[in-house]
Amino acid sequence: MLQTLPMFQQKKTWMPRLAFAPQNTAPRGDTLVVVFLRGAADVLNMVIPHGEEAYYQLRPTLGIPRPDDSNAKREERVVDLDGFFGLHPNMQPLLEAWQSEQLAMLHACGAPDESRSHFKAMELMERGVDDERGPASGWIGRHLATLNTGNSSPLRAVGMGTRPQRSLSGSVPVSALRSIADFHLGGDQRALQQMRAALNTVYQQDAMGQDTLSIMDTLETLDPLKYTASGNAMYPDSEFGMALKQTAMLIKAEVGLEVSAIDLGGWDTHFAQGSASGLMPNLMRDLAGGLAAFHADMFDHMDHLTMVTMSEFGRRASENGSFGTDHGHGSMMMVLGGNVDGGKVHGQWPGLAEGQLIGPGDLAVTTDYRDVLSEILTKRLNNPSTDEIFPQHQPVMPNLIAG
């Protein structure tokens, strides 16, 4: 990998000088961004089966009006995708990625666990196992441990937040990153210089340590508050928007980032969920606005980038008496990237009519979430060790990746 040296350009702009970047700074496959919607998102009001009458029978107040419902305001109607499914109007910012065929949905997916317990479902899903007897490490942690990219960067895997996500746990060190500014030591230049001088002494003869110092130097130049995104992208002014923006900055800075894990919480909408406006529509605005901005900002990098969203389970097909939805089963995943078979809602739709729901009235799971992740790991991250990452699971590829 080649890198332009800015100082030389200042002296002789007519002939840029090139130098080899530190070794082992490039990921082997795509950079993976995993967005976890914590609280069990009501996916039936995100990617809406407006072509199914049962949806409207089950949701007399929360149902989103059909695209052609002239009794509803246009801005409150479903945004049609394929004649059967459509987006909640607050998810409309994703249309550009959908129409460019770099965004795919997979409905009725999830885990085999039917406990409908947030804690248990997230625990099992982040570990990538069927039950508590599986390995204690996380599925991303095992992915990192089974894929030797020779990447010694301390930012090989980053959990956006105060501590790494459960899925990142394992033998490979990962970093928790609340803000890139944390690496600036609060702007205390004297403290920064002292720390750098001390580390330089310690790592004087250590190539890996010198790589780390080089990455620290790069981080010192990054400031999210002064960052100008590409493609006129506007990230939401939220923690989620900031996490996506910083992920984009780390990818562009080539600091060796292979995986970024991001959480967006608040989806446990038992009460006053909202249909056109309110709690959940606001969450969808943040989610869709963030993903759309990330897509626009990273458009030139999409061939080497895959993003996936997931949630621990879906919600009950019928609304409850508190204008909300209770814990359900089947969920939905979105996959964004330059090599995605996009512009399609994938998966086998089980239906919402009587006799098609499972348990107390939930969307059935027809695709295991590990099938989606296994295909991404195998085809885009070049890691075939899915038997170690998802033990005792035999993946069936849902063909979300093109080619």
Short mmCIF file of C-alpha atoms in Angstrom, two decimals, residues 103-297:
data_model
loop_
_atom_site.label_atom_id
_atom_site.label_comp_id
_atom_site.label_asym_id
_atom_site.label_seq_id
_atom_site.Cartn_x
_atom_site.Cartn_y
_atom_site.Cartn_z
CA LEU A 103 -28.80 -2.45 0.19
CA ALA A 104 -30.63 -5.71 0.72
CA MET A 105 -33.17 -6.75 3.34
CA LEU A 106 -33.73 -10.22 4.69
CA HIS A 107 -37.05 -10.65 6.45
CA ALA A 108 -38.20 -13.36 8.88
CA CYS A 109 -34.70 -14.13 10.13
CA GLY A 110 -33.38 -14.64 13.62
CA ALA A 111 -32.13 -17.12 16.16
CA PRO A 112 -33.62 -20.50 17.15
CA ASP A 113 -33.92 -19.36 20.78
CA GLU A 114 -37.57 -18.65 21.65
CA SER A 115 -37.09 -17.42 25.21
CA ARG A 116 -38.09 -13.88 24.18
CA SER A 117 -35.72 -12.69 26.90
CA HIS A 118 -33.56 -9.72 25.91
CA PHE A 119 -30.65 -10.83 28.07
CA LYS A 120 -30.62 -14.45 26.97
CA ALA A 121 -31.27 -13.73 23.30
CA MET A 122 -28.51 -11.10 23.06
CA GLU A 123 -26.10 -13.30 24.99
CA LEU A 124 -26.63 -16.27 22.67
CA MET A 125 -26.68 -14.20 19.51
CA GLU A 126 -23.50 -12.31 20.31
CA ARG A 127 -21.79 -15.57 21.15
CA GLY A 128 -23.21 -17.14 17.99
CA VAL A 129 -24.40 -20.27 19.79
CA ASP A 130 -27.62 -22.24 20.29
CA ASP A 131 -27.47 -22.42 24.08
CA GLU A 132 -25.38 -21.59 27.11
CA ARG A 133 -23.11 -24.61 26.61
CA GLY A 134 -21.30 -23.07 23.66
CA PRO A 135 -17.98 -21.21 23.79
CA ALA A 136 -17.90 -18.11 25.99
CA SER A 137 -16.20 -15.94 23.37
CA GLY A 138 -18.13 -13.81 20.86
CA TRP A 139 -18.63 -14.65 17.20
CA ILE A 140 -16.60 -11.64 16.03
CA GLY A 141 -13.88 -12.53 18.53
CA ARG A 142 -13.66 -16.02 17.03
CA HIS A 143 -13.66 -14.58 13.53
CA LEU A 144 -10.64 -12.44 14.44
CA ALA A 145 -8.92 -15.40 16.09
CA THR A 146 -9.40 -17.68 13.09
CA LEU A 147 -8.36 -15.17 10.41
CA ASN A 148 -4.69 -14.30 10.42
CA THR A 149 -4.41 -11.11 8.46
CA GLY A 150 -1.04 -10.25 10.00
CA ASN A 151 -2.68 -7.07 11.20
CA SER A 152 -1.12 -5.86 14.47
CA SER A 153 -3.11 -2.63 14.65
CA PRO A 154 -4.65 -1.88 18.06
CA LEU A 155 -7.66 -0.74 16.04
CA ARG A 156 -8.16 -4.02 14.19
CA ALA A 157 -11.54 -4.34 15.91
CA VAL A 158 -13.32 -1.49 17.63
CA GLY A 159 -16.44 -1.42 19.76
CA MET A 160 -18.00 2.00 19.61
CA GLY A 161 -18.91 2.86 23.19
CA THR A 162 -17.49 2.72 26.68
CA ARG A 163 -16.74 -0.99 26.49
CA PRO A 164 -16.49 -3.60 23.71
CA GLN A 165 -19.60 -5.48 22.70
CA ARG A 166 -20.02 -9.08 23.86
CA SER A 167 -19.61 -10.28 20.27
CA LEU A 168 -16.01 -8.94 20.24
CA SER A 169 -14.84 -10.94 23.24
CA GLY A 170 -12.10 -13.47 22.63
CA SER A 171 -8.37 -14.00 22.47
CA VAL A 172 -7.66 -11.09 20.11
CA PRO A 173 -7.42 -7.69 21.83
CA VAL A 174 -10.05 -5.18 20.76
CA SER A 175 -10.55 -1.52 21.57
CA ALA A 176 -13.50 0.36 22.99
CA LEU A 177 -13.78 3.77 21.42
CA ARG A 178 -16.24 6.29 22.75
CA SER A 179 -14.61 9.10 20.84
CA ILE A 180 -11.50 9.57 18.73
CA ALA A 181 -10.95 12.64 20.90
CA ASP A 182 -10.15 10.23 23.75
CA PHE A 183 -6.87 9.55 21.99
CA HIS A 184 -6.07 13.23 22.12
CA LEU A 185 -5.93 13.17 25.92
CA GLY A 186 -8.36 16.03 26.13
CA GLY A 187 -6.20 18.23 23.93
CA ASP A 188 -3.36 18.32 26.46
CA GLN A 189 -0.42 18.59 24.06
CA ARG A 190 2.15 18.38 26.83
CA ALA A 191 0.69 15.13 28.12
CA LEU A 192 0.53 13.78 24.57
CA GLN A 193 4.17 14.58 23.93
CA GLN A 194 5.22 13.01 27.22
CA MET A 195 3.29 9.84 26.53
CA ARG A 196 4.59 9.61 22.99
CA ALA A 197 8.20 10.11 24.12
CA ALA A 198 7.79 7.39 26.73
CA LEU A 199 6.25 4.94 24.26
CA ASN A 200 8.90 5.75 21.68
CA THR A 201 11.58 4.78 24.16
CA VAL A 202 9.82 1.55 25.07
CA TYR A 203 9.16 0.57 21.46
CA GLN A 204 12.38 1.88 19.92
CA GLN A 205 13.41 -1.53 18.57
CA ASP A 206 9.93 -2.97 18.20
CA ALA A 207 8.36 -2.81 14.72
CA MET A 208 4.91 -3.59 16.07
CA GLY A 209 5.23 -0.87 18.67
CA GLN A 210 6.36 1.60 16.03
CA ASP A 211 3.27 0.73 13.97
CA THR A 212 1.15 1.51 17.01
CA LEU A 213 2.88 4.86 17.46
CA SER A 214 2.30 5.62 13.79
CA ILE A 215 -1.42 4.90 14.26
CA MET A 216 -1.48 7.18 17.31
CA ASP A 217 0.05 9.93 15.20
CA THR A 218 -2.69 9.45 12.62
CA LEU A 219 -5.42 9.55 15.28
CA GLU A 220 -4.05 12.82 16.58
CA THR A 221 -4.84 14.38 13.20
CA LEU A 222 -8.47 13.20 13.22
CA ASP A 223 -11.14 15.47 14.62
CA PRO A 224 -14.79 14.41 14.20
CA LEU A 225 -15.95 17.98 14.81
CA LYS A 226 -13.96 19.22 11.82
CA TYR A 227 -14.55 16.23 9.58
CA THR A 228 -16.07 16.90 6.16
CA ALA A 229 -17.90 13.89 4.84
CA SER A 230 -17.93 13.00 1.16
CA GLY A 231 -21.04 13.03 -1.02
CA ASN A 232 -22.65 15.86 0.96
CA ALA A 233 -23.38 13.30 3.67
CA MET A 234 -24.95 14.66 6.85
CA TYR A 235 -24.66 12.37 9.84
CA PRO A 236 -27.39 12.64 12.49
CA ASP A 237 -26.44 14.63 15.55
CA SER A 238 -26.65 11.58 17.78
CA GLU A 239 -24.39 9.01 19.38
CA PHE A 240 -25.24 6.65 16.54
CA GLY A 241 -24.38 9.24 13.91
CA MET A 242 -21.11 9.99 15.68
CA ALA A 243 -20.21 6.29 15.83
CA LEU A 244 -20.79 5.89 12.10
CA LYS A 245 -18.86 9.06 11.32
CA GLN A 246 -15.88 7.90 13.37
CA THR A 247 -15.99 4.49 11.72
CA ALA A 248 -15.83 6.22 8.34
CA MET A 249 -12.89 8.33 9.53
CA LEU A 250 -10.97 5.27 10.74
CA ILE A 251 -11.55 3.42 7.47
CA LYS A 252 -10.38 6.37 5.40
CA ALA A 253 -7.35 6.88 7.66
CA GLU A 254 -6.26 3.26 6.97
CA VAL A 255 -5.40 2.47 10.57
CA GLY A 256 -6.05 -1.24 10.11
CA LEU A 257 -9.73 -1.33 11.05
CA GLU A 258 -11.32 -4.67 10.16
CA VAL A 259 -14.45 -4.65 12.33
CA SER A 260 -16.52 -1.89 13.91
CA ALA A 261 -19.36 -2.81 16.26
CA ILE A 262 -22.00 -0.17 16.92
CA ASP A 263 -25.08 -0.25 19.15
CA LEU A 264 -28.33 1.62 18.74
CA GLY A 265 -30.62 1.03 21.73
CA GLY A 266 -34.14 1.94 22.78
CA TRP A 267 -36.17 -0.47 20.61
CA ASP A 268 -38.11 -2.12 23.45
CA THR A 269 -41.37 -0.41 22.54
CA HIS A 270 -44.07 -1.91 24.79
CA PHE A 271 -45.82 1.42 25.31
CA ALA A 272 -46.72 4.33 23.03
CA GLN A 273 -44.52 3.03 20.21
CA GLY A 274 -45.82 5.51 17.68
CA SER A 275 -46.67 4.92 14.03
CA ALA A 276 -46.01 8.06 11.97
CA SER A 277 -44.34 9.91 14.85
CA GLY A 278 -43.12 9.17 18.33
CA LEU A 279 -40.60 6.88 19.96
CA MET A 280 -39.97 4.29 17.28
CA PRO A 281 -40.29 6.59 14.26
CA ASN A 282 -37.61 8.76 15.86
CA LEU A 283 -35.35 5.72 16.24
CA MET A 284 -35.92 4.83 12.60
CA ARG A 285 -35.06 8.37 11.54
CA ASP A 286 -31.77 8.12 13.41
CA LEU A 287 -31.04 4.67 12.01
CA ALA A 288 -31.92 5.42 8.40
CA GLY A 289 -30.33 8.87 8.45
CA GLY A 290 -27.12 7.42 9.82
CA LEU A 291 -26.92 4.52 7.39
CA ALA A 292 -27.76 6.77 4.43
CA ALA A 293 -25.06 9.26 5.44
CA PHE A 294 -22.53 6.46 5.89
CA HIS A 295 -23.43 5.07 2.45
CA ALA A 296 -23.00 8.47 0.80
CA ASP A 297 -19.78 9.24 2.68
#
